[in-house]
Amino acid sequence: MAARPAALTRPFVVLAAMTLAMHVISRTTGSGWLVVVVSGLLAVLGLSAVLPALALARMGVEVQAPTDATAGTAVAITITARVRTSPGKLRLDAPASGWVFLQGPSTGSVNAIPARRGVFEHVDVEVRSAAPFGLVWWRRRMRVRLARPFGVGPAPLDGSATPPPLTEGGADALMRVWLSPELVRGLRDYTPGDPRRMVSWVATARHGRLMVKELEEAAAPVQLTLVVDLRGDDDSAEVAASQAAGLATTALRAGAEVVLATAEVGGPRLGAVASALQVSRRLARATADGAPAAPSTGCSVYVVRAAGG
Amino acid sequence: MRLLALLKRANANPPPEESKALRLSVFVAVMAAALGLVSQGVAAAGLGPAVMVGIPAGYVCSHLARHRPGYLRKAIVGLLAAAALAHFMLAAAGVSRGSITELRIPLAELFLIVQVLHSFDLPARRDLLFSLLSSLALVLVGGVLSTSPRYGPYLAVWATAGVVSLVLAHRSQLAVMPQLVPGAASRSAQRQHGLWRAARPVAGVTALTLVTAAATFLVVPTVGSPRLLGAPARLTRGAVVPSPKACRTPA
């Protein structure tokens, strides 16, 4: 995008007004020195209005972003600015960052916070300059293509606080996963080697001898299919994606096998995820362009749906 | 106490300006403008030495005290400025009606006194730029009063220092932001040439501005004869009476 004027500063307006006043005074008083001063002020005003545009026109920016990020969390993005000695300032528009000072060719990292999830193949950069006098600001917006796509996953909402209602199958097993990972089957006498934390003091007081808790054997891994339907307004889709991320990561931590059913640009997709990173990447690619993949039968299914869909 | 707190908040200083180069360039511009005006012979006895001593002392004091709130200093400067204004109003009251050009000398003295007082309260960049703008007013008055080429060197020094001040003020404004690390080539050049590397862009802009100003001067319309805004002091020629008997004193 070409450079455009952004703002006239108050000093510019004051200087322009004083130039006009001086011109009038010089005409009425016949003072030659004031004509010299007016010429100088006109030169300053003219250069301050033109030179920033020239500085921006010759500026180039390269951006390197990490492969993965999370919405709402700061991520370091490397910027390389090809600029001559004229000073200016730069910031990222999407994802948003603060202003950084540019002077001469330079490179460095800025902390940007992606607002929404998605897969980004370019980054919007805004550069401003008012060099050399700081009287008139010009700006230029650039869309910089990334060498590799930058995936932003949703910020997981904590799914462990309240067990979700299920649409079909496996209710007991899933409740066990979320509510009580450690169930007591019975009590028995203490034998040397039993962990101290397994001692039941209530039972010990009742029976008069050391009693320990006996737990249920570890259940077979639970398989959970999360159907993520993001068709709806954008804000609801973000919330639904965050809920799905929270549920998936909680289930993974509890030892469940998680399958995500989503819709992507290339069509519906059904696939297992084994880590929080994979959950983030799958949900970064999920879109609201179509219906998510249908889940397999014979497994626990939970549907996360965006409002308005 | 609440009113005092409100006053303190209204007069709270913005972040102090740390750039000595900026302070020095503004000081040079202000001194050139003030001395140029004093050289026109408009200053009352004692005001010239007060300008030559007061402004440098004020700038040193402002730099050393830039981190302090300075409420007492601001109050004293304000009171003295009010006294200077009152003195000007008294002088203006004594000026005959219809001759506003006689106000130029008292006005010039007022500008000089305010400039000296303001020099003692320049903690931030905003204050330095305001002082630079005030020097433009001094140049305006000096330019009107001057009738000889001797004013030229003062104007040249003021213009050069003024342009340098604007450039340094803008760089200082941007330097408070986080900065990307300069590239290897740029760092190497900075190590090798240091001060010249930093000064070259400023020198280049100054030269460009002066050349552009000279070119602008060639196309700006020349001034004509002065057109006074006041009424003429006397008639240019006597009234002609066509007949000796046309005007009679009534009986």
Short mmCIF file of N, CA and C in Angstrom, two decimals, chain B residues 89-183:
data_model
loop_
_atom_site.label_atom_id
_atom_site.label_comp_id
_atom_site.label_asym_id
_atom_site.label_seq_id
_atom_site.Cartn_x
_atom_site.Cartn_y
_atom_site.Cartn_z
N MET B 89 1.81 46.59 30.63
CA MET B 89 0.50 47.25 30.52
C MET B 89 0.62 48.72 30.93
N LEU B 90 1.43 48.98 31.94
CA LEU B 90 1.65 50.37 32.35
C LEU B 90 2.32 51.16 31.23
N ALA B 91 3.31 50.52 30.61
CA ALA B 91 4.01 51.20 29.51
C ALA B 91 3.07 51.42 28.34
N ALA B 92 2.21 50.44 28.08
CA ALA B 92 1.28 50.56 26.96
C ALA B 92 0.25 51.65 27.22
N ALA B 93 -0.12 51.81 28.50
CA ALA B 93 -1.11 52.83 28.83
C ALA B 93 -0.57 54.23 28.53
N GLY B 94 0.74 54.39 28.58
CA GLY B 94 1.33 55.70 28.33
C GLY B 94 1.53 56.01 26.86
N VAL B 95 1.25 55.05 26.00
CA VAL B 95 1.42 55.25 24.56
C VAL B 95 0.26 56.05 24.02
N SER B 96 0.55 57.01 23.15
CA SER B 96 -0.52 57.86 22.60
C SER B 96 -1.41 57.01 21.69
N ARG B 97 -2.67 57.43 21.63
CA ARG B 97 -3.65 56.68 20.87
C ARG B 97 -3.34 56.70 19.39
N GLY B 98 -3.66 55.62 18.71
CA GLY B 98 -3.52 55.55 17.25
C GLY B 98 -2.09 55.28 16.80
N SER B 99 -1.21 55.04 17.73
CA SER B 99 0.16 54.79 17.31
C SER B 99 0.65 53.51 17.94
N ILE B 100 0.13 52.42 17.43
CA ILE B 100 0.48 51.13 18.04
C ILE B 100 1.92 50.75 17.77
N THR B 101 2.57 51.42 16.79
CA THR B 101 3.96 51.07 16.52
C THR B 101 4.85 51.42 17.70
N GLU B 102 4.41 52.33 18.57
CA GLU B 102 5.22 52.67 19.74
C GLU B 102 5.21 51.57 20.78
N LEU B 103 4.35 50.57 20.56
CA LEU B 103 4.32 49.45 21.50
C LEU B 103 5.44 48.46 21.23
N ARG B 104 6.14 48.60 20.12
CA ARG B 104 7.12 47.59 19.74
C ARG B 104 8.23 47.45 20.77
N ILE B 105 8.72 48.57 21.28
CA ILE B 105 9.83 48.50 22.24
C ILE B 105 9.38 47.84 23.54
N PRO B 106 8.29 48.32 24.20
CA PRO B 106 7.86 47.62 25.41
C PRO B 106 7.53 46.16 25.16
N LEU B 107 6.98 45.84 23.99
CA LEU B 107 6.65 44.45 23.67
C LEU B 107 7.92 43.63 23.56
N ALA B 108 8.94 44.18 22.92
CA ALA B 108 10.21 43.48 22.79
C ALA B 108 10.81 43.21 24.16
N GLU B 109 10.74 44.21 25.05
CA GLU B 109 11.28 44.01 26.40
C GLU B 109 10.50 42.92 27.13
N LEU B 110 9.18 42.92 26.97
CA LEU B 110 8.37 41.89 27.62
C LEU B 110 8.76 40.51 27.13
N PHE B 111 8.93 40.34 25.81
CA PHE B 111 9.32 39.04 25.27
C PHE B 111 10.67 38.60 25.85
N LEU B 112 11.60 39.54 25.96
CA LEU B 112 12.92 39.18 26.48
C LEU B 112 12.82 38.75 27.94
N ILE B 113 12.06 39.49 28.74
CA ILE B 113 11.94 39.15 30.16
C ILE B 113 11.29 37.77 30.32
N VAL B 114 10.23 37.53 29.55
CA VAL B 114 9.55 36.23 29.65
C VAL B 114 10.48 35.11 29.21
N GLN B 115 11.29 35.36 28.22
CA GLN B 115 12.22 34.33 27.75
C GLN B 115 13.24 34.01 28.83
N VAL B 116 13.75 35.04 29.51
CA VAL B 116 14.71 34.81 30.59
C VAL B 116 14.05 34.01 31.71
N LEU B 117 12.85 34.41 32.11
CA LEU B 117 12.16 33.70 33.20
C LEU B 117 11.86 32.26 32.81
N HIS B 118 11.38 32.06 31.58
CA HIS B 118 11.00 30.72 31.15
C HIS B 118 12.21 29.78 31.09
N SER B 119 13.40 30.34 30.92
CA SER B 119 14.60 29.50 30.86
C SER B 119 14.84 28.71 32.13
N PHE B 120 14.25 29.16 33.22
CA PHE B 120 14.46 28.48 34.50
C PHE B 120 13.48 27.34 34.71
N ASP B 121 12.55 27.13 33.79
CA ASP B 121 11.54 26.08 33.96
C ASP B 121 11.39 25.30 32.66
N LEU B 122 12.41 24.55 32.32
CA LEU B 122 12.41 23.77 31.08
C LEU B 122 12.79 22.32 31.36
N PRO B 123 11.98 21.59 32.11
CA PRO B 123 12.38 20.21 32.41
C PRO B 123 12.15 19.23 31.27
N ALA B 124 11.12 19.44 30.47
CA ALA B 124 10.69 18.43 29.49
C ALA B 124 10.88 18.94 28.06
N ARG B 125 10.71 18.00 27.14
CA ARG B 125 10.86 18.33 25.72
C ARG B 125 9.82 19.36 25.29
N ARG B 126 8.61 19.20 25.83
CA ARG B 126 7.54 20.13 25.48
C ARG B 126 7.92 21.56 25.84
N ASP B 127 8.55 21.74 27.00
CA ASP B 127 8.95 23.08 27.42
C ASP B 127 10.05 23.63 26.52
N LEU B 128 10.98 22.76 26.12
CA LEU B 128 12.06 23.22 25.23
C LEU B 128 11.49 23.68 23.88
N LEU B 129 10.53 22.93 23.36
CA LEU B 129 9.94 23.31 22.08
C LEU B 129 9.14 24.61 22.22
N PHE B 130 8.53 24.81 23.36
CA PHE B 130 7.80 26.06 23.57
C PHE B 130 8.78 27.22 23.63
N SER B 131 9.92 26.98 24.24
CA SER B 131 10.96 28.02 24.29
C SER B 131 11.46 28.33 22.88
N LEU B 132 11.59 27.30 22.05
CA LEU B 132 12.02 27.50 20.66
C LEU B 132 10.98 28.34 19.91
N LEU B 133 9.71 28.05 20.18
CA LEU B 133 8.64 28.83 19.53
C LEU B 133 8.68 30.28 19.99
N SER B 134 8.98 30.48 21.27
CA SER B 134 9.10 31.85 21.79
C SER B 134 10.24 32.58 21.12
N SER B 135 11.31 31.86 20.80
CA SER B 135 12.43 32.51 20.11
C SER B 135 12.00 32.99 18.73
N LEU B 136 11.02 32.31 18.15
CA LEU B 136 10.49 32.77 16.85
C LEU B 136 9.83 34.14 17.01
N ALA B 137 9.15 34.33 18.13
CA ALA B 137 8.55 35.64 18.41
C ALA B 137 9.64 36.71 18.57
N LEU B 138 10.74 36.34 19.21
CA LEU B 138 11.86 37.29 19.34
C LEU B 138 12.42 37.66 17.98
N VAL B 139 12.52 36.65 17.12
CA VAL B 139 13.03 36.89 15.76
C VAL B 139 12.07 37.80 14.99
N LEU B 140 10.79 37.58 15.21
CA LEU B 140 9.78 38.41 14.55
C LEU B 140 9.98 39.88 14.93
N VAL B 141 10.10 40.15 16.22
CA VAL B 141 10.24 41.53 16.67
C VAL B 141 11.59 42.09 16.21
N GLY B 142 12.64 41.28 16.33
CA GLY B 142 13.96 41.74 15.89
C GLY B 142 13.99 42.03 14.41
N GLY B 143 13.32 41.19 13.62
CA GLY B 143 13.29 41.41 12.18
C GLY B 143 12.56 42.68 11.80
N VAL B 144 11.50 43.00 12.55
CA VAL B 144 10.76 44.23 12.27
C VAL B 144 11.58 45.46 12.62
N LEU B 145 12.31 45.38 13.72
CA LEU B 145 13.05 46.54 14.21
C LEU B 145 14.37 46.75 13.47
N SER B 146 14.90 45.67 12.91
CA SER B 146 16.22 45.77 12.31
C SER B 146 16.17 46.52 10.98
N THR B 147 17.18 47.37 10.78
CA THR B 147 17.25 48.12 9.53
C THR B 147 18.61 47.96 8.86
N SER B 148 19.40 46.99 9.32
CA SER B 148 20.74 46.84 8.75
C SER B 148 21.04 45.36 8.55
N PRO B 149 22.05 45.08 7.72
CA PRO B 149 22.42 43.66 7.50
C PRO B 149 23.08 43.01 8.72
N ARG B 150 23.35 43.77 9.76
CA ARG B 150 24.02 43.18 10.93
C ARG B 150 23.16 42.15 11.63
N TYR B 151 21.86 42.17 11.32
CA TYR B 151 20.97 41.18 11.94
C TYR B 151 21.14 39.81 11.29
N GLY B 152 21.76 39.75 10.11
CA GLY B 152 21.88 38.51 9.36
C GLY B 152 22.57 37.38 10.10
N PRO B 153 23.74 37.60 10.70
CA PRO B 153 24.41 36.49 11.41
C PRO B 153 23.57 35.91 12.54
N TYR B 154 22.88 36.76 13.28
CA TYR B 154 22.03 36.24 14.37
C TYR B 154 20.95 35.34 13.78
N LEU B 155 20.39 35.80 12.67
CA LEU B 155 19.32 35.01 12.04
C LEU B 155 19.85 33.68 11.52
N ALA B 156 21.06 33.69 10.96
CA ALA B 156 21.65 32.46 10.43
C ALA B 156 21.87 31.45 11.56
N VAL B 157 22.42 31.92 12.67
CA VAL B 157 22.66 31.01 13.80
C VAL B 157 21.34 30.49 14.34
N TRP B 158 20.35 31.38 14.48
CA TRP B 158 19.05 30.95 15.00
C TRP B 158 18.41 29.92 14.08
N ALA B 159 18.46 30.14 12.79
CA ALA B 159 17.82 29.22 11.85
C ALA B 159 18.49 27.84 11.90
N THR B 160 19.82 27.84 11.89
CA THR B 160 20.53 26.55 11.92
C THR B 160 20.23 25.80 13.21
N ALA B 161 20.33 26.50 14.33
CA ALA B 161 20.07 25.84 15.62
C ALA B 161 18.60 25.41 15.72
N GLY B 162 17.71 26.19 15.15
CA GLY B 162 16.29 25.83 15.19
C GLY B 162 16.00 24.55 14.42
N VAL B 163 16.58 24.43 13.23
CA VAL B 163 16.37 23.21 12.44
C VAL B 163 16.95 22.00 13.16
N VAL B 164 18.15 22.15 13.68
CA VAL B 164 18.77 21.05 14.43
C VAL B 164 17.91 20.66 15.63
N SER B 165 17.33 21.64 16.30
CA SER B 165 16.48 21.36 17.46
C SER B 165 15.26 20.55 17.06
N LEU B 166 14.63 20.90 15.96
CA LEU B 166 13.44 20.15 15.52
C LEU B 166 13.80 18.70 15.22
N VAL B 167 14.92 18.49 14.54
CA VAL B 167 15.33 17.13 14.20
C VAL B 167 15.64 16.33 15.46
N LEU B 168 16.38 16.92 16.38
CA LEU B 168 16.74 16.20 17.61
C LEU B 168 15.51 15.94 18.48
N ALA B 169 14.57 16.89 18.50
CA ALA B 169 13.36 16.69 19.30
C ALA B 169 12.55 15.52 18.77
N HIS B 170 12.46 15.40 17.46
CA HIS B 170 11.71 14.27 16.89
C HIS B 170 12.40 12.95 17.21
N ARG B 171 13.71 12.91 17.10
CA ARG B 171 14.42 11.66 17.42
C ARG B 171 14.29 11.32 18.90
N SER B 172 14.31 12.34 19.74
CA SER B 172 14.15 12.09 21.17
C SER B 172 12.75 11.56 21.47
N GLN B 173 11.76 12.07 20.73
CA GLN B 173 10.39 11.61 20.92
C GLN B 173 10.26 10.12 20.59
N LEU B 174 10.93 9.68 19.54
CA LEU B 174 10.83 8.28 19.14
C LEU B 174 11.70 7.38 20.01
N ALA B 175 12.78 7.91 20.54
CA ALA B 175 13.74 7.07 21.25
C ALA B 175 13.20 6.48 22.55
N VAL B 176 12.07 6.98 23.06
CA VAL B 176 11.52 6.43 24.30
C VAL B 176 10.84 5.09 24.03
N MET B 177 10.58 4.76 22.77
CA MET B 177 9.95 3.47 22.46
C MET B 177 11.01 2.38 22.45
N PRO B 178 10.60 1.14 22.61
CA PRO B 178 11.54 0.04 22.42
C PRO B 178 12.08 0.07 21.00
N GLN B 179 13.32 -0.35 20.85
CA GLN B 179 13.97 -0.26 19.55
C GLN B 179 14.39 -1.63 19.07
N LEU B 180 14.22 -1.86 17.79
CA LEU B 180 14.77 -3.07 17.20
C LEU B 180 16.29 -2.94 17.20
N VAL B 181 16.98 -4.04 17.33
CA VAL B 181 18.43 -4.00 17.41
C VAL B 181 19.00 -3.61 16.05
N PRO B 182 19.89 -2.64 16.00
CA PRO B 182 20.48 -2.28 14.72
C PRO B 182 21.20 -3.47 14.08
N GLY B 183 21.19 -3.54 12.74
CA GLY B 183 21.83 -4.63 12.05
C GLY B 183 23.34 -4.60 12.22
#
